[in-house]
mmCIF file of N, CA and C and ligand atoms in Angstrom:
data_model
loop_
_atom_site.group_PDB
_atom_site.id
_atom_site.type_symbol
_atom_site.label_atom_id
_atom_site.label_comp_id
_atom_site.label_asym_id
_atom_site.label_seq_id
_atom_site.Cartn_x
_atom_site.Cartn_y
_atom_site.Cartn_z
ATOM 1 N N MET A 1 76.090 14.559 -129.182
ATOM 2 C CA MET A 1 74.821 13.742 -129.176
ATOM 3 C C MET A 1 75.194 12.891 -127.944
ATOM 4 N N THR A 2 74.147 12.609 -127.129
ATOM 5 C CA THR A 2 74.292 11.886 -125.703
ATOM 6 C C THR A 2 74.615 10.315 -126.333
ATOM 7 N N GLY A 3 75.416 10.113 -125.566
ATOM 8 C CA GLY A 3 75.957 8.344 -125.736
ATOM 9 C C GLY A 3 76.916 8.358 -126.856
ATOM 10 N N CYS A 4 77.212 9.499 -127.744
ATOM 11 C CA CYS A 4 78.349 9.054 -128.814
ATOM 12 C C CYS A 4 79.576 9.299 -128.076
ATOM 13 N N LEU A 5 80.433 8.385 -128.495
ATOM 14 C CA LEU A 5 81.653 8.174 -127.991
ATOM 15 C C LEU A 5 82.815 9.508 -128.435
ATOM 16 N N PHE A 6 82.585 9.824 -129.689
ATOM 17 C CA PHE A 6 83.547 10.742 -130.237
ATOM 18 C C PHE A 6 82.896 12.153 -129.697
ATOM 19 N N CYS A 7 81.843 12.231 -129.405
ATOM 20 C CA CYS A 7 81.188 13.543 -128.841
ATOM 21 C C CYS A 7 81.777 13.602 -127.305
ATOM 22 N N LYS A 8 81.875 12.537 -126.734
ATOM 23 C CA LYS A 8 82.563 12.663 -125.350
ATOM 24 C C LYS A 8 83.857 13.082 -125.459
ATOM 25 N N VAL A 9 84.683 12.364 -126.488
ATOM 26 C CA VAL A 9 86.122 12.785 -126.770
ATOM 27 C C VAL A 9 86.108 14.342 -126.974
ATOM 28 N N ALA A 10 85.328 14.907 -127.943
ATOM 29 C CA ALA A 10 85.425 16.031 -128.047
ATOM 30 C C ALA A 10 85.059 17.022 -126.876
ATOM 31 N N SER A 11 84.216 16.592 -126.019
ATOM 32 C CA SER A 11 83.917 17.448 -124.854
ATOM 33 C C SER A 11 84.939 17.207 -123.612
ATOM 34 N N GLY A 12 85.677 16.305 -123.646
ATOM 35 C CA GLY A 12 86.666 15.950 -122.756
ATOM 36 C C GLY A 12 86.136 14.926 -121.619
ATOM 37 N N GLU A 13 84.916 14.549 -122.023
ATOM 38 C CA GLU A 13 84.362 13.376 -120.876
ATOM 39 C C GLU A 13 85.105 12.208 -121.025
ATOM 40 N N ILE A 14 85.562 11.838 -122.040
ATOM 41 C CA ILE A 14 86.333 10.521 -122.235
ATOM 42 C C ILE A 14 87.865 11.212 -122.681
ATOM 43 N N ALA A 15 88.718 10.803 -122.041
ATOM 44 C CA ALA A 15 90.307 11.067 -122.408
ATOM 45 C C ALA A 15 90.703 10.655 -123.572
ATOM 46 N N ALA A 16 91.290 11.302 -124.246
ATOM 47 C CA ALA A 16 92.067 10.866 -125.570
ATOM 48 C C ALA A 16 93.663 11.609 -125.486
ATOM 49 N N THR A 17 94.398 11.246 -126.436
ATOM 50 C CA THR A 17 95.588 11.907 -126.581
ATOM 51 C C THR A 17 95.365 12.777 -127.875
ATOM 52 N N VAL A 18 95.034 14.036 -127.506
ATOM 53 C CA VAL A 18 94.564 15.062 -128.572
ATOM 54 C C VAL A 18 96.058 15.558 -128.991
ATOM 55 N N VAL A 19 96.238 15.672 -130.416
ATOM 56 C CA VAL A 19 97.298 16.224 -131.173
ATOM 57 C C VAL A 19 97.225 17.549 -131.775
ATOM 58 N N LYS A 20 95.828 17.975 -132.031
ATOM 59 C CA LYS A 20 95.577 19.271 -132.820
ATOM 60 C C LYS A 20 94.194 19.645 -132.565
ATOM 61 N N ARG A 21 93.953 20.825 -132.708
ATOM 62 C CA ARG A 21 92.575 21.265 -132.095
ATOM 63 C C ARG A 21 92.527 22.613 -132.807
ATOM 64 N N ALA A 22 91.576 22.978 -133.795
ATOM 65 C CA ALA A 22 91.150 24.087 -134.397
ATOM 66 C C ALA A 22 89.923 24.271 -135.142
ATOM 67 N N ASP A 23 89.213 25.394 -134.913
ATOM 68 C CA ASP A 23 88.041 25.670 -135.840
ATOM 69 C C ASP A 23 86.994 24.540 -135.674
ATOM 70 N N GLY A 24 86.778 24.157 -134.626
ATOM 71 C CA GLY A 24 85.625 23.133 -134.483
ATOM 72 C C GLY A 24 86.027 21.597 -134.747
ATOM 73 N N LEU A 25 87.490 21.573 -135.107
ATOM 74 C CA LEU A 25 87.931 20.050 -135.458
ATOM 75 C C LEU A 25 88.952 19.608 -134.514
ATOM 76 N N LEU A 26 89.195 18.409 -134.259
ATOM 77 C CA LEU A 26 89.887 17.767 -133.231
ATOM 78 C C LEU A 26 90.654 16.664 -133.922
ATOM 79 N N ALA A 27 91.996 16.467 -133.691
ATOM 80 C CA ALA A 27 92.785 15.012 -133.886
ATOM 81 C C ALA A 27 93.146 14.710 -132.719
ATOM 82 N N PHE A 28 92.950 13.215 -132.658
ATOM 83 C CA PHE A 28 93.448 12.425 -131.404
ATOM 84 C C PHE A 28 94.081 11.154 -132.017
ATOM 85 N N GLN A 29 94.826 10.376 -131.034
ATOM 86 C CA GLN A 29 95.285 9.045 -131.410
ATOM 87 C C GLN A 29 94.424 8.162 -131.384
ATOM 88 N N ASP A 30 94.349 7.231 -132.472
ATOM 89 C CA ASP A 30 93.565 6.159 -132.224
ATOM 90 C C ASP A 30 94.041 5.039 -131.267
ATOM 91 N N ILE A 31 92.986 4.674 -130.577
ATOM 92 C CA ILE A 31 93.386 3.558 -129.217
ATOM 93 C C ILE A 31 93.825 2.368 -129.751
ATOM 94 N N ASN A 32 93.519 2.076 -130.925
ATOM 95 C CA ASN A 32 94.127 0.834 -131.478
ATOM 96 C C ASN A 32 94.777 0.917 -132.901
ATOM 97 N N PRO A 33 95.938 1.477 -132.659
ATOM 98 C CA PRO A 33 96.677 2.014 -134.027
ATOM 99 C C PRO A 33 97.071 0.823 -135.137
ATOM 100 N N GLN A 34 96.635 1.033 -136.338
ATOM 101 C CA GLN A 34 97.015 0.256 -137.532
ATOM 102 C C GLN A 34 98.167 0.400 -138.319
ATOM 103 N N ALA A 35 99.009 1.536 -137.918
ATOM 104 C CA ALA A 35 100.090 2.041 -138.171
ATOM 105 C C ALA A 35 100.882 2.743 -137.290
ATOM 106 N N PRO A 36 102.289 3.195 -137.556
ATOM 107 C CA PRO A 36 102.960 3.751 -136.613
ATOM 108 C C PRO A 36 102.374 5.213 -136.233
ATOM 109 N N THR A 37 101.701 5.767 -137.380
ATOM 110 C CA THR A 37 100.865 7.033 -137.023
ATOM 111 C C THR A 37 99.549 6.823 -137.300
ATOM 112 N N HIS A 38 98.742 6.902 -136.562
ATOM 113 C CA HIS A 38 97.284 6.517 -136.629
ATOM 114 C C HIS A 38 96.393 7.551 -136.001
ATOM 115 N N LEU A 39 95.809 8.599 -136.613
ATOM 116 C CA LEU A 39 95.281 9.795 -135.832
ATOM 117 C C LEU A 39 94.009 9.860 -136.358
ATOM 118 N N LEU A 40 92.992 10.154 -135.573
ATOM 119 C CA LEU A 40 91.634 10.433 -136.200
ATOM 120 C C LEU A 40 91.162 11.920 -136.102
ATOM 121 N N VAL A 41 90.548 12.449 -137.106
ATOM 122 C CA VAL A 41 90.236 13.719 -137.265
ATOM 123 C C VAL A 41 88.576 13.800 -137.198
ATOM 124 N N ILE A 42 88.159 14.517 -136.336
ATOM 125 C CA ILE A 42 86.600 14.852 -136.069
ATOM 126 C C ILE A 42 86.191 16.154 -136.304
ATOM 127 N N PRO A 43 84.946 16.349 -136.481
ATOM 128 C CA PRO A 43 84.335 17.571 -136.241
ATOM 129 C C PRO A 43 83.958 17.661 -134.671
ATOM 130 N N THR A 44 83.933 18.605 -134.136
ATOM 131 C CA THR A 44 83.370 18.671 -132.515
ATOM 132 C C THR A 44 81.773 18.601 -132.441
ATOM 133 N N VAL A 45 81.240 19.069 -133.715
ATOM 134 C CA VAL A 45 79.877 18.788 -133.656
ATOM 135 C C VAL A 45 79.516 17.297 -134.107
ATOM 136 N N HIS A 46 78.267 16.841 -133.873
ATOM 137 C CA HIS A 46 78.033 15.607 -134.133
ATOM 138 C C HIS A 46 77.464 15.346 -135.517
ATOM 139 N N ILE A 47 78.054 14.474 -136.266
ATOM 140 C CA ILE A 47 77.702 14.025 -137.648
ATOM 141 C C ILE A 47 77.632 12.570 -137.636
ATOM 142 N N ALA A 48 76.785 11.849 -137.878
ATOM 143 C CA ALA A 48 76.976 10.581 -137.841
ATOM 144 C C ALA A 48 77.757 9.873 -138.837
ATOM 145 N N SER A 49 77.837 10.295 -139.966
ATOM 146 C CA SER A 49 78.930 9.462 -141.087
ATOM 147 C C SER A 49 78.913 10.433 -142.246
ATOM 148 N N LEU A 50 79.801 10.125 -143.323
ATOM 149 C CA LEU A 50 79.895 10.793 -144.410
ATOM 150 C C LEU A 50 78.726 10.881 -145.113
ATOM 151 N N LYS A 51 78.146 9.877 -145.108
ATOM 152 C CA LYS A 51 76.514 9.929 -145.832
ATOM 153 C C LYS A 51 75.647 11.065 -145.278
ATOM 154 N N ASP A 52 75.873 11.051 -144.014
ATOM 155 C CA ASP A 52 74.911 12.059 -143.382
ATOM 156 C C ASP A 52 75.624 13.559 -143.298
ATOM 157 N N ALA A 53 76.721 13.965 -143.846
ATOM 158 C CA ALA A 53 77.336 15.021 -143.807
ATOM 159 C C ALA A 53 76.641 16.048 -144.955
ATOM 160 N N THR A 54 76.333 17.188 -144.478
ATOM 161 C CA THR A 54 75.495 18.193 -145.664
ATOM 162 C C THR A 54 76.330 19.457 -145.729
ATOM 163 N N ASP A 55 77.371 19.719 -144.981
ATOM 164 C CA ASP A 55 78.212 20.873 -144.966
ATOM 165 C C ASP A 55 79.616 20.579 -145.959
ATOM 166 N N ASP A 56 79.451 20.873 -146.888
ATOM 167 C CA ASP A 56 80.659 20.625 -147.897
ATOM 168 C C ASP A 56 82.031 21.411 -147.463
ATOM 169 N N THR A 57 81.600 22.638 -146.857
ATOM 170 C CA THR A 57 82.683 23.340 -146.469
ATOM 171 C C THR A 57 83.519 22.918 -145.339
ATOM 172 N N LEU A 58 82.672 22.115 -144.354
ATOM 173 C CA LEU A 58 83.463 21.492 -143.352
ATOM 174 C C LEU A 58 84.216 20.369 -143.743
ATOM 175 N N LEU A 59 83.719 19.504 -144.624
ATOM 176 C CA LEU A 59 84.379 18.310 -145.224
ATOM 177 C C LEU A 59 85.640 18.846 -145.876
ATOM 178 N N GLY A 60 85.587 20.029 -146.589
ATOM 179 C CA GLY A 60 86.687 20.386 -147.180
ATOM 180 C C GLY A 60 87.741 20.907 -146.111
ATOM 181 N N ARG A 61 87.319 21.376 -144.932
ATOM 182 C CA ARG A 61 88.246 21.849 -143.952
ATOM 183 C C ARG A 61 88.723 20.641 -143.213
ATOM 184 N N MET A 62 88.032 19.588 -143.206
ATOM 185 C CA MET A 62 88.641 18.443 -142.475
ATOM 186 C C MET A 62 90.030 17.842 -143.370
ATOM 187 N N LEU A 63 89.727 17.873 -144.509
ATOM 188 C CA LEU A 63 90.863 17.368 -145.346
ATOM 189 C C LEU A 63 92.051 18.264 -145.229
ATOM 190 N N GLY A 64 91.800 19.793 -145.336
ATOM 191 C CA GLY A 64 92.773 20.482 -145.134
ATOM 192 C C GLY A 64 93.537 20.333 -143.825
ATOM 193 N N PHE A 65 92.635 20.019 -142.716
ATOM 194 C CA PHE A 65 93.272 19.929 -141.442
ATOM 195 C C PHE A 65 94.042 18.655 -141.355
ATOM 196 N N ALA A 66 93.755 17.517 -141.962
ATOM 197 C CA ALA A 66 94.419 16.493 -142.012
ATOM 198 C C ALA A 66 95.767 16.523 -142.837
ATOM 199 N N ARG A 67 95.807 17.188 -143.927
ATOM 200 C CA ARG A 67 96.857 17.573 -144.636
ATOM 201 C C ARG A 67 97.948 18.272 -143.891
ATOM 202 N N ASP A 68 97.504 19.373 -143.125
ATOM 203 C CA ASP A 68 98.405 20.013 -142.270
ATOM 204 C C ASP A 68 99.078 19.167 -141.176
ATOM 205 N N LEU A 69 98.114 18.216 -140.608
ATOM 206 C CA LEU A 69 98.410 17.475 -139.438
ATOM 207 C C LEU A 69 99.564 16.530 -140.040
ATOM 208 N N ALA A 70 99.213 15.998 -141.303
ATOM 209 C CA ALA A 70 100.423 14.894 -141.806
ATOM 210 C C ALA A 70 101.767 15.635 -141.971
ATOM 211 N N ARG A 71 101.717 16.903 -142.282
ATOM 212 C CA ARG A 71 103.024 17.486 -142.352
ATOM 213 C C ARG A 71 103.477 17.746 -140.823
ATOM 214 N N GLU A 72 102.716 18.160 -139.927
ATOM 215 C CA GLU A 72 103.296 18.530 -138.733
ATOM 216 C C GLU A 72 103.602 17.266 -137.879
ATOM 217 N N VAL A 73 103.076 16.181 -138.262
ATOM 218 C CA VAL A 73 103.702 14.773 -137.458
ATOM 219 C C VAL A 73 104.527 14.057 -138.236
ATOM 220 N N GLY A 74 104.950 14.627 -139.436
ATOM 221 C CA GLY A 74 106.214 14.465 -140.171
ATOM 222 C C GLY A 74 105.962 12.993 -141.067
ATOM 223 N N ILE A 75 104.823 12.804 -141.524
ATOM 224 C CA ILE A 75 104.546 11.892 -142.571
ATOM 225 C C ILE A 75 104.284 12.256 -143.931
ATOM 226 N N ALA A 76 104.354 13.561 -144.155
ATOM 227 C CA ALA A 76 103.832 14.122 -145.445
ATOM 228 C C ALA A 76 104.795 13.624 -146.476
ATOM 229 N N GLU A 77 106.045 13.645 -146.444
ATOM 230 C CA GLU A 77 106.912 13.576 -147.380
ATOM 231 C C GLU A 77 106.884 11.958 -147.973
ATOM 232 N N ARG A 78 107.079 11.094 -146.966
ATOM 233 C CA ARG A 78 106.796 9.635 -147.280
ATOM 234 C C ARG A 78 105.464 9.283 -147.780
ATOM 235 N N GLY A 79 104.707 9.810 -147.404
ATOM 236 C CA GLY A 79 103.206 9.605 -147.750
ATOM 237 C C GLY A 79 102.268 9.039 -146.596
ATOM 238 N N TYR A 80 100.894 9.099 -146.948
ATOM 239 C CA TYR A 80 100.014 8.428 -145.700
ATOM 240 C C TYR A 80 98.746 8.125 -146.799
ATOM 241 N N ARG A 81 97.774 7.712 -145.769
ATOM 242 C CA ARG A 81 96.643 7.304 -146.268
ATOM 243 C C ARG A 81 95.348 7.971 -145.462
ATOM 244 N N ILE A 82 94.514 8.563 -145.935
ATOM 245 C CA ILE A 82 93.313 9.015 -145.421
ATOM 246 C C ILE A 82 92.124 7.987 -145.667
ATOM 247 N N VAL A 83 91.348 7.621 -144.706
ATOM 248 C CA VAL A 83 90.250 6.635 -144.961
ATOM 249 C C VAL A 83 89.060 7.277 -144.125
ATOM 250 N N VAL A 84 87.931 7.009 -144.898
ATOM 251 C CA VAL A 84 86.458 7.286 -144.167
ATOM 252 C C VAL A 84 85.728 6.181 -144.373
ATOM 253 N N ASN A 85 85.740 5.306 -143.547
ATOM 254 C CA ASN A 85 84.903 4.150 -143.321
ATOM 255 C C ASN A 85 83.344 4.729 -143.362
ATOM 256 N N THR A 86 82.440 4.254 -144.049
ATOM 257 C CA THR A 86 81.113 4.686 -144.149
ATOM 258 C C THR A 86 80.028 3.497 -143.946
ATOM 259 N N ASN A 87 79.430 3.615 -142.929
ATOM 260 C CA ASN A 87 78.239 2.738 -142.897
ATOM 261 C C ASN A 87 78.852 1.032 -142.678
ATOM 262 N N ALA A 88 77.949 0.338 -142.807
ATOM 263 C CA ALA A 88 78.224 -1.219 -142.559
ATOM 264 C C ALA A 88 79.290 -1.820 -143.599
ATOM 265 N N ASP A 89 79.075 -1.401 -144.938
ATOM 266 C CA ASP A 89 80.051 -2.225 -145.687
ATOM 267 C C ASP A 89 81.423 -1.450 -145.659
ATOM 268 N N GLY A 90 81.147 -0.154 -145.363
ATOM 269 C CA GLY A 90 82.747 0.700 -145.208
ATOM 270 C C GLY A 90 83.418 0.285 -144.061
ATOM 271 N N GLY A 91 82.795 -0.639 -143.120
ATOM 272 C CA GLY A 91 83.392 -1.049 -141.770
ATOM 273 C C GLY A 91 83.415 -0.040 -140.776
ATOM 274 N N GLN A 92 82.403 0.926 -140.951
ATOM 275 C CA GLN A 92 82.328 2.123 -139.563
ATOM 276 C C GLN A 92 81.841 1.423 -138.369
ATOM 277 N N THR A 93 82.658 1.713 -137.291
ATOM 278 C CA THR A 93 82.202 1.203 -136.000
ATOM 279 C C THR A 93 81.762 2.287 -135.132
ATOM 280 N N VAL A 94 82.266 3.533 -135.204
ATOM 281 C CA VAL A 94 81.923 4.648 -134.382
ATOM 282 C C VAL A 94 81.136 5.591 -135.325
ATOM 283 N N PHE A 95 79.662 5.867 -134.884
ATOM 284 C CA PHE A 95 78.936 6.562 -135.674
ATOM 285 C C PHE A 95 78.944 7.950 -135.445
ATOM 286 N N HIS A 96 80.227 8.729 -135.605
ATOM 287 C CA HIS A 96 80.618 10.082 -135.455
ATOM 288 C C HIS A 96 81.601 10.473 -136.648
ATOM 289 N N LEU A 97 81.326 11.150 -137.591
ATOM 290 C CA LEU A 97 82.367 11.273 -138.729
ATOM 291 C C LEU A 97 83.786 11.280 -138.231
ATOM 292 N N HIS A 98 84.582 10.642 -138.969
ATOM 293 C CA HIS A 98 85.890 10.825 -138.603
ATOM 294 C C HIS A 98 86.826 10.408 -139.791
ATOM 295 N N LEU A 99 87.835 11.071 -140.013
ATOM 296 C CA LEU A 99 88.877 10.694 -140.921
ATOM 297 C C LEU A 99 89.895 9.847 -140.137
ATOM 298 N N HIS A 100 90.583 8.812 -140.717
ATOM 299 C CA HIS A 100 91.734 8.000 -140.283
ATOM 300 C C HIS A 100 93.002 8.564 -141.084
ATOM 301 N N LEU A 101 93.981 9.027 -140.532
ATOM 302 C CA LEU A 101 95.143 9.551 -140.975
ATOM 303 C C LEU A 101 96.151 8.404 -140.764
ATOM 304 N N LEU A 102 96.657 7.742 -141.598
ATOM 305 C CA LEU A 102 97.547 6.540 -141.298
ATOM 306 C C LEU A 102 98.817 6.909 -142.038
ATOM 307 N N GLY A 103 99.914 6.554 -141.210
ATOM 308 C CA GLY A 103 101.181 6.730 -142.088
ATOM 309 C C GLY A 103 102.265 6.005 -141.130
ATOM 310 N N GLY A 104 103.564 6.244 -141.639
ATOM 311 C CA GLY A 104 104.700 5.687 -141.090
ATOM 312 C C GLY A 104 105.183 4.331 -141.459
ATOM 313 N N ARG A 105 104.353 3.793 -142.447
ATOM 314 C CA ARG A 105 104.700 2.512 -143.151
ATOM 315 C C ARG A 105 103.967 2.558 -144.508
ATOM 316 N N ALA A 106 104.708 1.868 -145.333
ATOM 317 C CA ALA A 106 103.902 1.574 -146.637
ATOM 318 C C ALA A 106 102.513 0.903 -146.542
ATOM 319 N N MET A 107 101.575 1.589 -147.205
ATOM 320 C CA MET A 107 100.290 0.928 -147.114
ATOM 321 C C MET A 107 100.039 -0.033 -148.531
ATOM 322 N N ARG A 108 99.076 -0.923 -148.146
ATOM 323 C CA ARG A 108 98.826 -2.050 -149.182
ATOM 324 C C ARG A 108 97.727 -1.595 -150.072
ATOM 325 N N TRP A 109 97.628 -2.074 -151.054
ATOM 326 C CA TRP A 109 96.312 -1.873 -152.151
ATOM 327 C C TRP A 109 96.063 -3.305 -152.799
ATOM 328 N N PRO A 110 94.688 -3.682 -152.918
ATOM 329 C CA PRO A 110 93.526 -3.038 -152.339
ATOM 330 C C PRO A 110 93.649 -3.419 -150.840
ATOM 331 N N PRO A 111 92.628 -2.381 -150.148
ATOM 332 C CA PRO A 111 92.664 -2.577 -148.510
ATOM 333 C C PRO A 111 91.536 -3.784 -148.495
ATOM 334 N N GLY A 112 91.654 -4.396 -147.277
ATOM 335 C CA GLY A 112 90.684 -5.359 -146.951
ATOM 336 C C GLY A 112 89.350 -5.064 -146.982
HETATM 337 P P1 AMP B 1 85.715 3.189 -137.797
HETATM 338 O O1 AMP B 1 85.845 1.588 -137.703
HETATM 339 O O2 AMP B 1 86.264 3.646 -139.100
HETATM 340 O O3 AMP B 1 84.384 3.658 -137.183
HETATM 341 O O4 AMP B 1 86.954 3.825 -136.679
HETATM 342 C C1 AMP B 1 86.788 3.904 -135.348
HETATM 343 C C2 AMP B 1 88.074 3.992 -134.805
HETATM 344 O O5 AMP B 1 87.817 4.628 -133.406
HETATM 345 C C3 AMP B 1 88.691 2.718 -134.439
HETATM 346 O O6 AMP B 1 90.001 2.728 -135.434
HETATM 347 C C4 AMP B 1 88.886 2.569 -133.131
HETATM 348 O O7 AMP B 1 90.012 1.935 -132.717
HETATM 349 C C5 AMP B 1 88.848 4.005 -132.728
HETATM 350 N N1 AMP B 1 88.572 4.315 -131.307
HETATM 351 C C6 AMP B 1 87.347 3.715 -130.580
HETATM 352 N N2 AMP B 1 87.376 4.052 -129.521
HETATM 353 C C7 AMP B 1 88.271 4.950 -129.223
HETATM 354 C C8 AMP B 1 88.704 5.899 -128.153
HETATM 355 N N3 AMP B 1 88.282 5.909 -127.050
HETATM 356 N N4 AMP B 1 89.782 6.746 -128.355
HETATM 357 C C9 AMP B 1 90.455 6.710 -129.535
HETATM 358 N N5 AMP B 1 89.990 5.888 -130.764
HETATM 359 C C10 AMP B 1 89.042 5.102 -130.514
HETATM 360 ZN ZN1 ZN B 2 79.102 12.396 -131.696
#
């Protein structure tokens, strides 16, 4: 979608440190990491938020992709957190669906 930050990352118009790409999905480093490992997983097609997602197969593939990615970057055994901030109360700031994959430190609960 024109003007969407993560559509521009997906197309290469905005540079990002890409760590994995497959089947219409892309993972790249978050520009403002909140953990030693902080990666974002996006579909290359524009979907504004989880609320707006209608393709449950795609959502399942995003989770599987994140699971594989966690193993590949070496955080799977110690553990990790996957976050999907959704709309205003969820704290979403970029309106292109993304999973946060956070690891490399112990996470706290409850989240802020
Ligand atoms: P959210 O608040 O869940 O919408 O998350 C948006 C995330 O995108 C934040 O963690 C930002 O640090 C991250 N972000 C914003 N711009 C960029 C960018 N150009 N490259 C990588 N990550 C970004
Ligand atoms: Zn987009």
